[in-house]
Amino acid sequence: MHSVVVLALPDTIAFDLATPLEVLGRVRLGDGRAGYGVEVCAIEPLVAAGAVRIVAQHGLDAIERAGTVIVPGRNDPTAAVPAAAIEALRRAAARGTRIASICVGAFTLAAAGLLDGRRATTHWAAADAFRAAFPRVELDPDVLYVDSGQFVTSAGATAGVDMCLHLVRLDYGAAVAADASRLAVAPLHRDGGQAQYIVRPPARGAGPGLGPLLEWVEQHAHRDLTLDDIAARAGLSRRTLNRRFHEETGATPMQWLNSARIRRAQELLETTDLAVDRVAHQAGFASPTNFRAQFKRISGVTPQAYRSTFRAARSTH
């Protein structure tokens, strides 16, 4: 079980603090075991968090046994970071501990000097203040999160959920991350300004009307399906089908189909030794060239790079 310690600094943002507790704390592996042990630590037992007060059960020494440390944002991100927290984070970084921040928690990591010379992100509204305070950090405010290896930073608010699901995917693979996404009632993949390693079909949030059709599309995504094929299966005109898909999923039928094919390709890349061309065929792409282009466009990496990354992650568990 992977140990996660959430650092609750004075005036922490309650939402940011709760995100890893809920998303990671509810992860279950295939045999039912918990994927993470999540604890909260603080300098003082009672921590202000906006309108509430939080009692932390552990002191900063908990960071020493953590596999991952997560730093939530603070309501005033420009406030001085307590020296004890700075030193604890620096010691953890020196040990090779993975350290992540949510929202303006990136200010804390930067104050500790952990992000110097690295790419990072934070809440877009705090971007100017961050750049002014930490000019040595390569800030990218247009993405949901940045994974630079040992250090992971997320943008504001719900981007912390995206980042936590990314961590689950790195630690335990696609299937466990998909289950965590469903438990969090969160999209498996969000488009918007970044290339994410976690690529999924749109969340299964469609109404009962399209439910059976969506399952059929995913089950038959390897076939040479056309819009007419899907419309015929649904017993709808193309126009009505497009409207229903947009209303219930936010995507077009062909976008849903393409997502299902990418999802299948990811699973094959993670779990088999099939050549990339064969993966393309079994996932339903018309040609390996088209597959490579679609995969790179959506995931931001080549199929081979994806396989190397997530095969390595799976092999450690």
Short mmCIF file of C-alpha atoms in Angstrom, two decimals:
data_model
loop_
_atom_site.label_atom_id
_atom_site.label_comp_id
_atom_site.label_asym_id
_atom_site.label_seq_id
_atom_site.Cartn_x
_atom_site.Cartn_y
_atom_site.Cartn_z
CA MET A 1 0.00 0.00 0.00
CA HIS A 2 1.37 3.38 -1.05
CA SER A 3 1.71 5.89 1.79
CA VAL A 4 0.41 9.42 1.11
CA VAL A 5 0.81 12.30 3.55
CA VAL A 6 -1.15 15.51 2.99
CA LEU A 7 0.52 18.59 4.48
CA ALA A 8 -2.04 20.94 6.03
CA LEU A 9 -0.45 24.35 6.41
CA PRO A 10 -2.14 27.24 8.26
CA ASP A 11 -5.16 28.62 6.35
CA THR A 12 -5.22 25.63 4.00
CA ILE A 13 -7.93 25.43 1.34
CA ALA A 14 -10.37 22.80 2.58
CA PHE A 15 -11.33 21.65 -0.91
CA ASP A 16 -7.71 21.05 -1.87
CA LEU A 17 -7.10 19.16 1.36
CA ALA A 18 -10.13 16.94 0.87
CA THR A 19 -9.35 16.03 -2.75
CA PRO A 20 -6.54 13.50 -2.13
CA LEU A 21 -8.29 12.20 0.98
CA GLU A 22 -11.36 11.30 -1.06
CA VAL A 23 -9.87 10.37 -4.44
CA LEU A 24 -6.84 8.42 -3.23
CA GLY A 25 -8.35 7.24 0.03
CA ARG A 26 -11.10 5.38 -1.84
CA VAL A 27 -8.85 3.59 -4.34
CA ARG A 28 -9.24 -0.18 -4.24
CA LEU A 29 -7.13 -2.74 -6.05
CA GLY A 30 -8.44 -5.77 -7.89
CA ASP A 31 -8.35 -7.94 -4.75
CA GLY A 32 -10.17 -5.35 -2.67
CA ARG A 33 -7.14 -3.99 -0.82
CA ALA A 34 -6.75 -0.26 -0.34
CA GLY A 35 -4.32 1.27 -2.81
CA TYR A 36 -3.26 4.11 -0.54
CA GLY A 37 -2.91 4.88 3.11
CA VAL A 38 -3.67 8.62 3.37
CA GLU A 39 -2.78 10.69 6.43
CA VAL A 40 -2.85 14.39 7.26
CA CYS A 41 0.04 16.09 9.00
CA ALA A 42 0.51 19.63 10.26
CA ILE A 43 2.83 21.77 12.34
CA GLU A 44 0.14 22.22 14.98
CA PRO A 45 -2.72 19.77 15.65
CA LEU A 46 -5.46 22.34 14.95
CA VAL A 47 -5.36 23.84 11.45
CA ALA A 48 -7.47 26.71 10.13
CA ALA A 49 -9.11 25.92 6.81
CA GLY A 50 -11.36 28.81 5.89
CA ALA A 51 -14.67 28.43 7.68
CA VAL A 52 -13.68 25.18 9.36
CA ARG A 53 -10.93 23.88 11.65
CA ILE A 54 -9.18 20.58 11.00
CA VAL A 55 -7.53 18.36 13.59
CA ALA A 56 -4.42 16.73 12.16
CA GLN A 57 -3.43 13.45 13.76
CA HIS A 58 0.23 13.62 12.80
CA GLY A 59 3.12 16.06 13.00
CA LEU A 60 5.65 16.83 10.29
CA ASP A 61 7.56 13.65 11.12
CA ALA A 62 4.90 11.75 9.13
CA ILE A 63 6.49 13.14 5.97
CA GLU A 64 9.55 11.00 6.63
CA ARG A 65 7.62 7.77 5.98
CA ALA A 66 5.60 9.03 3.01
CA GLY A 67 5.88 7.67 -0.49
CA THR A 68 4.05 10.75 -1.74
CA VAL A 69 3.55 14.13 -0.08
CA ILE A 70 0.69 16.32 -1.31
CA VAL A 71 0.57 20.02 -0.51
CA PRO A 72 -2.85 21.72 -0.79
CA GLY A 73 -3.14 25.42 -1.53
CA ARG A 74 -3.61 28.15 1.05
CA ASN A 75 -6.21 30.91 0.94
CA ASP A 76 -3.38 33.43 0.86
CA PRO A 77 -0.74 31.75 -1.30
CA THR A 78 1.69 34.64 -0.81
CA ALA A 79 1.81 34.17 2.96
CA ALA A 80 5.17 33.07 4.33
CA VAL A 81 5.62 29.32 4.55
CA PRO A 82 6.68 28.15 8.03
CA ALA A 83 10.37 27.27 8.12
CA ALA A 84 9.66 23.86 9.62
CA ALA A 85 7.49 22.93 6.62
CA ILE A 86 10.13 24.19 4.18
CA GLU A 87 12.79 22.03 5.78
CA ALA A 88 10.53 18.96 5.93
CA LEU A 89 9.77 19.27 2.22
CA ARG A 90 13.42 19.76 1.32
CA ARG A 91 14.42 16.66 3.28
CA ALA A 92 11.69 14.65 1.59
CA ALA A 93 12.84 15.85 -1.83
CA ALA A 94 16.41 14.87 -1.01
CA ARG A 95 15.20 11.35 -0.18
CA GLY A 96 13.50 11.11 -3.57
CA THR A 97 9.95 11.30 -2.21
CA ARG A 98 7.33 12.22 -4.80
CA ILE A 99 5.90 15.63 -3.92
CA ALA A 100 2.74 17.06 -5.46
CA SER A 101 0.79 20.27 -5.04
CA ILE A 102 -2.82 21.18 -5.65
CA CYS A 103 -3.88 24.63 -6.85
CA VAL A 104 -1.75 27.37 -5.27
CA GLY A 105 0.08 24.73 -3.25
CA ALA A 106 2.71 25.21 -5.96
CA PHE A 107 3.68 28.41 -4.11
CA THR A 108 4.80 26.27 -1.18
CA LEU A 109 6.87 23.93 -3.35
CA ALA A 110 8.43 26.91 -5.11
CA ALA A 111 9.19 28.62 -1.79
CA ALA A 112 11.13 25.52 -0.81
CA GLY A 113 13.13 25.80 -4.03
CA LEU A 114 11.82 22.49 -5.36
CA LEU A 115 10.55 23.88 -8.66
CA ASP A 116 13.53 25.98 -9.73
CA GLY A 117 14.32 25.28 -13.37
CA ARG A 118 11.28 23.03 -13.69
CA ARG A 119 7.99 23.32 -15.50
CA ALA A 120 5.02 23.72 -13.17
CA THR A 121 1.47 25.02 -13.00
CA THR A 122 -0.88 26.63 -10.50
CA HIS A 123 -4.30 28.30 -10.49
CA TRP A 124 -4.54 30.63 -13.49
CA ALA A 125 -5.70 33.52 -11.32
CA ALA A 126 -2.46 33.35 -9.33
CA ALA A 127 -0.17 33.04 -12.37
CA ASP A 128 1.08 36.62 -12.37
CA ALA A 129 1.81 36.57 -8.65
CA PHE A 130 3.60 33.25 -9.03
CA ARG A 131 5.77 34.47 -11.90
CA ALA A 132 6.71 37.58 -9.95
CA ALA A 133 7.64 35.61 -6.84
CA PHE A 134 9.38 32.68 -8.54
CA PRO A 135 10.95 33.75 -11.84
CA ARG A 136 13.18 30.66 -11.94
CA VAL A 137 10.17 28.36 -12.36
CA GLU A 138 8.89 27.66 -15.87
CA LEU A 139 5.20 28.33 -15.25
CA ASP A 140 2.58 26.94 -17.63
CA PRO A 141 -0.82 28.24 -16.49
CA ASP A 142 -2.72 26.70 -19.42
CA VAL A 143 -2.65 23.07 -18.31
CA LEU A 144 -4.50 21.01 -15.73
CA TYR A 145 -1.35 19.54 -14.24
CA VAL A 146 2.36 19.11 -14.90
CA ASP A 147 4.28 15.94 -14.13
CA SER A 148 8.01 16.61 -14.10
CA GLY A 149 8.92 13.30 -12.52
CA GLN A 150 9.49 13.66 -8.79
CA PHE A 151 7.36 16.81 -8.63
CA VAL A 152 3.76 17.08 -9.82
CA THR A 153 1.74 20.31 -9.75
CA SER A 154 -1.92 20.83 -10.56
CA ALA A 155 -3.98 23.83 -11.54
CA GLY A 156 -6.84 25.10 -9.39
CA ALA A 157 -9.81 23.43 -7.77
CA THR A 158 -10.97 20.28 -9.59
CA ALA A 159 -7.70 19.96 -11.49
CA GLY A 160 -6.51 18.34 -8.27
CA VAL A 161 -8.84 15.46 -9.07
CA ASP A 162 -7.26 15.11 -12.53
CA MET A 163 -3.83 15.05 -10.92
CA CYS A 164 -4.83 12.45 -8.33
CA LEU A 165 -6.26 10.19 -11.04
CA HIS A 166 -2.99 10.64 -12.92
CA LEU A 167 -1.09 9.46 -9.85
CA VAL A 168 -3.36 6.43 -9.56
CA ARG A 169 -2.72 5.62 -13.20
CA LEU A 170 1.04 5.87 -12.69
CA ASP A 171 0.97 3.75 -9.55
CA TYR A 172 -1.58 1.06 -10.43
CA GLY A 173 -2.46 1.21 -14.12
CA ALA A 174 -5.50 1.88 -16.26
CA ALA A 175 -8.12 -0.38 -14.69
CA VAL A 176 -7.62 0.87 -11.14
CA ALA A 177 -7.61 4.49 -12.33
CA ALA A 178 -10.86 3.92 -14.22
CA ASP A 179 -12.49 2.55 -11.06
CA ALA A 180 -11.20 5.52 -9.08
CA SER A 181 -12.64 7.87 -11.68
CA ARG A 182 -16.07 6.29 -11.41
CA LEU A 183 -15.99 6.48 -7.61
CA ALA A 184 -15.03 10.14 -7.83
CA VAL A 185 -17.84 10.74 -10.35
CA ALA A 186 -15.25 12.61 -12.41
CA PRO A 187 -14.39 12.57 -16.12
CA LEU A 188 -11.83 9.97 -17.04
CA HIS A 189 -10.18 12.49 -19.35
CA ARG A 190 -10.70 16.21 -19.79
CA ASP A 191 -9.67 17.96 -22.96
CA GLY A 192 -8.20 21.38 -22.62
CA GLY A 193 -4.76 22.78 -23.08
CA GLN A 194 -2.69 19.77 -22.18
CA ALA A 195 -1.68 16.33 -23.36
CA GLN A 196 -2.54 13.89 -20.64
CA TYR A 197 -1.26 10.37 -20.17
CA ILE A 198 -4.68 9.31 -18.89
CA VAL A 199 -6.92 8.96 -21.94
CA ARG A 200 -10.40 7.53 -21.55
CA PRO A 201 -13.75 7.52 -23.28
CA PRO A 202 -16.13 10.19 -22.01
CA ALA A 203 -17.46 9.32 -18.59
CA ARG A 204 -20.36 6.88 -18.56
CA GLY A 205 -22.78 9.53 -17.47
CA ALA A 206 -25.23 9.23 -20.32
CA GLY A 207 -28.91 8.78 -19.61
CA PRO A 208 -30.59 5.38 -19.88
CA GLY A 209 -31.69 6.09 -23.44
CA LEU A 210 -28.21 5.77 -24.95
CA GLY A 211 -26.71 3.46 -22.33
CA PRO A 212 -27.08 0.20 -24.29
CA LEU A 213 -25.91 1.87 -27.51
CA LEU A 214 -22.78 3.23 -25.85
CA GLU A 215 -21.92 -0.22 -24.57
CA TRP A 216 -22.48 -1.66 -28.03
CA VAL A 217 -20.20 0.93 -29.61
CA GLU A 218 -17.41 0.15 -27.15
CA GLN A 219 -17.81 -3.59 -27.64
CA HIS A 220 -17.66 -3.23 -31.42
CA ALA A 221 -15.17 -0.38 -31.69
CA HIS A 222 -12.69 -2.69 -33.41
CA ARG A 223 -15.04 -2.95 -36.39
CA ASP A 224 -15.10 -0.52 -39.31
CA LEU A 225 -18.11 1.33 -37.92
CA THR A 226 -19.58 4.37 -39.65
CA LEU A 227 -22.05 6.96 -38.43
CA ASP A 228 -24.71 5.17 -40.47
CA ASP A 229 -23.92 1.88 -38.70
CA ILE A 230 -24.35 3.48 -35.29
CA ALA A 231 -27.54 5.26 -36.35
CA ALA A 232 -28.96 2.01 -37.71
CA ARG A 233 -28.18 0.22 -34.45
CA ALA A 234 -29.95 3.00 -32.53
CA GLY A 235 -32.87 3.12 -34.95
CA LEU A 236 -32.39 6.87 -35.33
CA SER A 237 -31.63 9.27 -38.12
CA ARG A 238 -28.08 10.62 -38.27
CA ARG A 239 -29.31 14.06 -37.24
CA THR A 240 -31.26 12.76 -34.25
CA LEU A 241 -28.38 10.50 -33.24
CA ASN A 242 -25.93 13.41 -33.25
CA ARG A 243 -28.34 15.52 -31.18
CA ARG A 244 -28.93 12.75 -28.64
CA PHE A 245 -25.22 12.04 -28.30
CA HIS A 246 -24.47 15.71 -27.73
CA GLU A 247 -27.22 16.03 -25.13
CA GLU A 248 -26.29 12.92 -23.17
CA THR A 249 -22.50 12.68 -23.54
CA GLY A 250 -21.28 16.05 -24.77
CA ALA A 251 -19.56 14.30 -27.69
CA THR A 252 -20.42 13.19 -31.21
CA PRO A 253 -20.89 9.50 -32.00
CA MET A 254 -17.58 9.36 -33.87
CA GLN A 255 -15.74 11.12 -31.03
CA TRP A 256 -17.11 8.51 -28.65
CA LEU A 257 -16.03 5.75 -31.02
CA ASN A 258 -12.54 7.20 -31.33
CA SER A 259 -12.22 7.45 -27.55
CA ALA A 260 -13.26 3.82 -27.21
CA ARG A 261 -10.59 2.81 -29.72
CA ILE A 262 -7.90 4.81 -27.91
CA ARG A 263 -8.98 3.23 -24.62
CA ARG A 264 -8.69 -0.25 -26.16
CA ALA A 265 -5.29 0.60 -27.61
CA GLN A 266 -4.06 1.76 -24.20
CA GLU A 267 -5.11 -1.51 -22.62
CA LEU A 268 -3.38 -3.52 -25.35
CA LEU A 269 -0.20 -1.46 -25.03
CA GLU A 270 -0.19 -1.98 -21.27
CA THR A 271 -1.08 -5.66 -21.14
CA THR A 272 0.28 -7.28 -24.32
CA ASP A 273 3.45 -7.45 -26.39
CA LEU A 274 1.62 -6.93 -29.67
CA ALA A 275 3.40 -4.79 -32.23
CA VAL A 276 2.04 -1.26 -32.51
CA ASP A 277 0.66 -1.97 -35.99
CA ARG A 278 -1.23 -4.94 -34.60
CA VAL A 279 -2.55 -2.87 -31.72
CA ALA A 280 -3.83 -0.34 -34.25
CA HIS A 281 -5.69 -3.08 -36.13
CA GLN A 282 -7.21 -4.70 -33.05
CA ALA A 283 -8.30 -1.33 -31.68
CA GLY A 284 -10.18 -0.58 -34.89
CA PHE A 285 -8.02 2.00 -36.65
CA ALA A 286 -7.97 1.94 -40.43
CA SER A 287 -4.19 2.27 -40.65
CA PRO A 288 -1.18 2.30 -38.30
CA THR A 289 -0.33 5.79 -39.54
CA ASN A 290 -3.75 7.13 -38.59
CA PHE A 291 -3.55 5.34 -35.24
CA ARG A 292 -0.18 6.87 -34.39
CA ALA A 293 -1.41 10.34 -35.30
CA GLN A 294 -4.63 10.01 -33.28
CA PHE A 295 -2.85 8.50 -30.29
CA LYS A 296 -0.19 11.22 -30.23
CA ARG A 297 -2.79 13.97 -30.67
CA ILE A 298 -4.89 12.79 -27.75
CA SER A 299 -2.32 11.42 -25.32
CA GLY A 300 0.63 13.65 -26.16
CA VAL A 301 3.02 10.71 -26.51
CA THR A 302 3.67 8.01 -29.09
CA PRO A 303 2.21 4.53 -28.56
CA GLN A 304 5.67 3.12 -27.89
CA ALA A 305 6.47 5.83 -25.35
CA TYR A 306 3.14 5.21 -23.65
CA ARG A 307 3.86 1.49 -23.46
CA SER A 308 7.31 2.10 -22.00
CA THR A 309 5.97 4.45 -19.34
CA PHE A 310 3.01 2.45 -18.12
CA ARG A 311 4.56 -0.98 -18.51
CA ALA A 312 7.34 0.27 -16.20
CA ALA A 313 4.79 1.58 -13.71
CA ARG A 314 2.85 -1.71 -13.70
CA SER A 315 6.02 -3.78 -13.27
CA THR A 316 6.73 -2.13 -9.90
CA HIS A 317 3.47 -3.40 -8.36
#
